[in-house]
Amino acid sequence: MSTTRPYSPGDRGPESGDGGASGTPGGGGLAVPSGGRQARRLSFDDESGVVPLARDFARQALHAWGWLPAASADRRAAAEDVLLVVSELVTNACLHAEGPDELRISCNNKVLRVEVSDRGAGQPAPRTPHRAGRPGGHGMFIVQRLCLDWGVVRTQGVTGKTVWAELGAPA
């Protein structure tokens, strides 16, 4: 797992601002096929209750992309992992970065990518040593354990960052 690479091998980084769909809390964004990739985007401007909002948004995307309803226990577990990673990344932005600005979720046949942008300057990292019996500090450890890879993208001259994580699509 990596926190140093700005994006995963073979990837060109986060989705461009033009390729995704805008989302609204009530209706969610529309899936946009782009070279076999579907994407949704949710802005958190002036929203409260952003963690449940993000989970609901991700759940709607998983339904639209056929991950839910799950036909098997493995597919159900994969969808729950996505929802947990979304919750952890948005929660971290709330606790450590003045709140999230935007959630982007994209998917192709092999990988689902979650990206959470915020205005924070900090660097997320799993707490080491990980102490399972103690409260707090488990978010990035969970992300690291569930994901194929994750990292942070910063744009020169722009405040904030995008934390991304990739999970394998169910078979």
Short mmCIF file of C-alpha atoms in Angstrom, two decimals:
data_model
loop_
_atom_site.label_atom_id
_atom_site.label_comp_id
_atom_site.label_asym_id
_atom_site.label_seq_id
_atom_site.Cartn_x
_atom_site.Cartn_y
_atom_site.Cartn_z
CA MET A 1 0.00 0.00 0.00
CA SER A 2 1.25 3.46 -0.79
CA THR A 3 0.78 6.92 0.53
CA THR A 4 3.57 8.40 -1.55
CA ARG A 5 2.58 7.75 -5.15
CA PRO A 6 0.26 10.46 -6.45
CA TYR A 7 -1.70 7.81 -8.36
CA SER A 8 -1.68 4.09 -8.94
CA PRO A 9 0.47 2.42 -11.62
CA GLY A 10 -0.99 2.81 -15.10
CA ASP A 11 -3.43 5.48 -13.95
CA ARG A 12 -3.20 9.10 -15.04
CA GLY A 13 -4.33 10.44 -11.67
CA PRO A 14 -7.73 11.68 -10.55
CA GLU A 15 -10.55 12.06 -13.03
CA SER A 16 -10.45 15.37 -14.86
CA GLY A 17 -12.94 18.05 -13.92
CA ASP A 18 -14.71 17.70 -17.28
CA GLY A 19 -15.24 13.94 -17.40
CA GLY A 20 -17.45 13.33 -14.37
CA ALA A 21 -21.06 14.04 -13.65
CA SER A 22 -22.25 16.50 -11.09
CA GLY A 23 -24.28 15.14 -8.25
CA THR A 24 -26.86 16.60 -5.98
CA PRO A 25 -27.90 15.15 -2.64
CA GLY A 26 -31.46 14.51 -3.73
CA GLY A 27 -30.89 12.89 -7.10
CA GLY A 28 -27.20 12.02 -7.26
CA GLY A 29 -25.10 12.36 -10.35
CA LEU A 30 -25.61 10.46 -13.55
CA ALA A 31 -23.22 7.67 -14.50
CA VAL A 32 -21.04 8.83 -17.37
CA PRO A 33 -19.37 6.19 -19.51
CA SER A 34 -15.93 7.41 -20.57
CA GLY A 35 -13.76 4.81 -22.25
CA GLY A 36 -15.45 2.05 -20.24
CA ARG A 37 -15.33 4.10 -17.04
CA GLN A 38 -18.38 5.37 -15.24
CA ALA A 39 -18.14 8.26 -12.81
CA ARG A 40 -20.19 10.22 -10.31
CA ARG A 41 -19.37 13.40 -8.45
CA LEU A 42 -20.90 14.93 -5.31
CA SER A 43 -20.14 18.44 -4.05
CA PHE A 44 -20.45 19.02 -0.30
CA ASP A 45 -20.94 22.81 -0.55
CA ASP A 46 -23.10 24.00 2.36
CA GLU A 47 -24.13 20.44 3.26
CA SER A 48 -24.43 19.01 6.75
CA GLY A 49 -24.40 15.35 7.68
CA VAL A 50 -21.83 14.68 4.97
CA VAL A 51 -20.85 11.13 6.01
CA PRO A 52 -24.36 9.64 5.65
CA LEU A 53 -24.85 11.78 2.53
CA ALA A 54 -21.66 10.34 1.04
CA ARG A 55 -22.67 6.76 1.89
CA ASP A 56 -26.11 7.23 0.33
CA PHE A 57 -24.52 8.74 -2.78
CA ALA A 58 -22.07 5.83 -3.05
CA ARG A 59 -24.87 3.31 -2.51
CA GLN A 60 -26.86 4.90 -5.38
CA ALA A 61 -23.79 4.63 -7.63
CA LEU A 62 -23.32 0.97 -6.70
CA HIS A 63 -26.96 0.31 -7.59
CA ALA A 64 -26.60 2.12 -10.92
CA TRP A 65 -23.44 0.17 -11.76
CA GLY A 66 -24.90 -3.23 -10.86
CA TRP A 67 -22.89 -3.89 -7.69
CA LEU A 68 -26.15 -3.82 -5.71
CA PRO A 69 -28.33 -5.66 -5.07
CA ALA A 70 -25.58 -8.21 -4.66
CA ALA A 71 -26.13 -11.69 -6.05
CA SER A 72 -23.57 -13.35 -3.76
CA ALA A 73 -21.89 -12.91 -0.40
CA ASP A 74 -18.64 -11.87 -2.12
CA ARG A 75 -20.39 -9.16 -4.14
CA ARG A 76 -22.24 -7.95 -1.02
CA ALA A 77 -18.93 -7.79 0.89
CA ALA A 78 -17.29 -5.84 -1.96
CA ALA A 79 -20.12 -3.27 -1.90
CA GLU A 80 -19.91 -2.95 1.90
CA ASP A 81 -16.15 -2.41 1.62
CA VAL A 82 -16.75 0.48 -0.80
CA LEU A 83 -19.25 2.08 1.57
CA LEU A 84 -16.85 1.71 4.49
CA VAL A 85 -13.95 3.27 2.56
CA VAL A 86 -16.19 6.18 1.52
CA SER A 87 -17.19 6.68 5.17
CA GLU A 88 -13.60 6.58 6.40
CA LEU A 89 -12.23 9.01 3.79
CA VAL A 90 -15.06 11.52 4.29
CA THR A 91 -14.79 11.20 8.09
CA ASN A 92 -11.04 11.85 7.93
CA ALA A 93 -11.68 14.98 5.87
CA CYS A 94 -14.18 16.12 8.52
CA LEU A 95 -11.85 15.44 11.44
CA HIS A 96 -8.50 16.51 10.01
CA ALA A 97 -9.11 18.84 7.05
CA GLU A 98 -11.99 21.25 7.72
CA GLY A 99 -14.43 18.96 5.93
CA PRO A 100 -14.60 17.47 2.44
CA ASP A 101 -15.19 19.56 -0.68
CA GLU A 102 -16.10 16.80 -3.12
CA LEU A 103 -16.52 13.04 -3.46
CA ARG A 104 -15.80 11.35 -6.78
CA ILE A 105 -16.44 7.69 -7.48
CA SER A 106 -15.48 6.02 -10.73
CA CYS A 107 -15.59 2.43 -11.86
CA ASN A 108 -14.53 0.21 -14.72
CA ASN A 109 -14.74 -3.58 -14.96
CA LYS A 110 -11.75 -4.13 -12.67
CA VAL A 111 -11.37 -1.22 -10.24
CA LEU A 112 -13.57 1.19 -8.32
CA ARG A 113 -11.85 4.44 -7.34
CA VAL A 114 -12.99 6.70 -4.50
CA GLU A 115 -11.58 10.26 -4.28
CA VAL A 116 -12.27 12.79 -1.54
CA SER A 117 -11.00 16.35 -2.00
CA ASP A 118 -10.52 18.77 0.88
CA ARG A 119 -8.66 21.97 1.76
CA GLY A 120 -6.46 20.40 4.42
CA ALA A 121 -2.68 20.52 4.45
CA GLY A 122 -2.14 17.34 6.49
CA GLN A 123 -0.91 14.01 5.18
CA PRO A 124 -3.17 11.04 5.99
CA ALA A 125 -1.38 7.93 7.20
CA PRO A 126 -2.29 4.80 9.13
CA ARG A 127 -1.43 5.27 12.79
CA THR A 128 1.54 3.13 13.69
CA PRO A 129 1.70 1.07 15.63
CA HIS A 130 -1.94 0.21 15.06
CA ARG A 131 -3.64 -0.47 18.38
CA ALA A 132 -6.84 -2.38 17.66
CA GLY A 133 -8.15 -2.12 21.22
CA ARG A 134 -7.95 1.66 21.45
CA PRO A 135 -10.63 4.05 20.19
CA GLY A 136 -9.90 6.25 17.19
CA GLY A 137 -7.10 6.20 14.67
CA HIS A 138 -8.37 3.26 12.62
CA GLY A 139 -9.62 5.05 9.48
CA MET A 140 -6.55 4.91 7.25
CA PHE A 141 -5.60 1.49 8.63
CA ILE A 142 -9.00 0.23 7.45
CA VAL A 143 -8.54 1.91 4.05
CA GLN A 144 -5.08 0.36 3.71
CA ARG A 145 -6.39 -3.11 4.56
CA LEU A 146 -9.43 -3.02 2.26
CA CYS A 147 -7.96 -1.32 -0.80
CA LEU A 148 -5.69 -2.39 -3.61
CA ASP A 149 -3.87 0.91 -3.23
CA TRP A 150 -4.37 4.47 -2.00
CA GLY A 151 -2.56 7.77 -2.03
CA VAL A 152 -2.71 11.54 -2.01
CA VAL A 153 -2.69 13.97 -4.95
CA ARG A 154 -1.74 17.60 -4.43
CA THR A 155 -1.93 20.31 -7.07
CA GLN A 156 0.87 22.86 -7.11
CA GLY A 157 -0.35 26.27 -5.96
CA VAL A 158 -3.75 24.97 -4.78
CA THR A 159 -4.65 24.56 -1.12
CA GLY A 160 -5.76 21.08 -0.16
CA LYS A 161 -5.46 17.60 -1.54
CA THR A 162 -7.34 14.64 -2.95
CA VAL A 163 -7.12 11.35 -1.08
CA TRP A 164 -7.88 8.42 -3.38
CA ALA A 165 -8.37 4.72 -2.79
CA GLU A 166 -8.97 1.86 -5.23
CA LEU A 167 -10.86 -1.35 -4.57
CA GLY A 168 -11.14 -4.38 -6.80
CA ALA A 169 -14.46 -4.89 -8.57
CA PRO A 170 -16.29 -8.08 -7.60
CA ALA A 171 -15.91 -11.05 -9.94
#
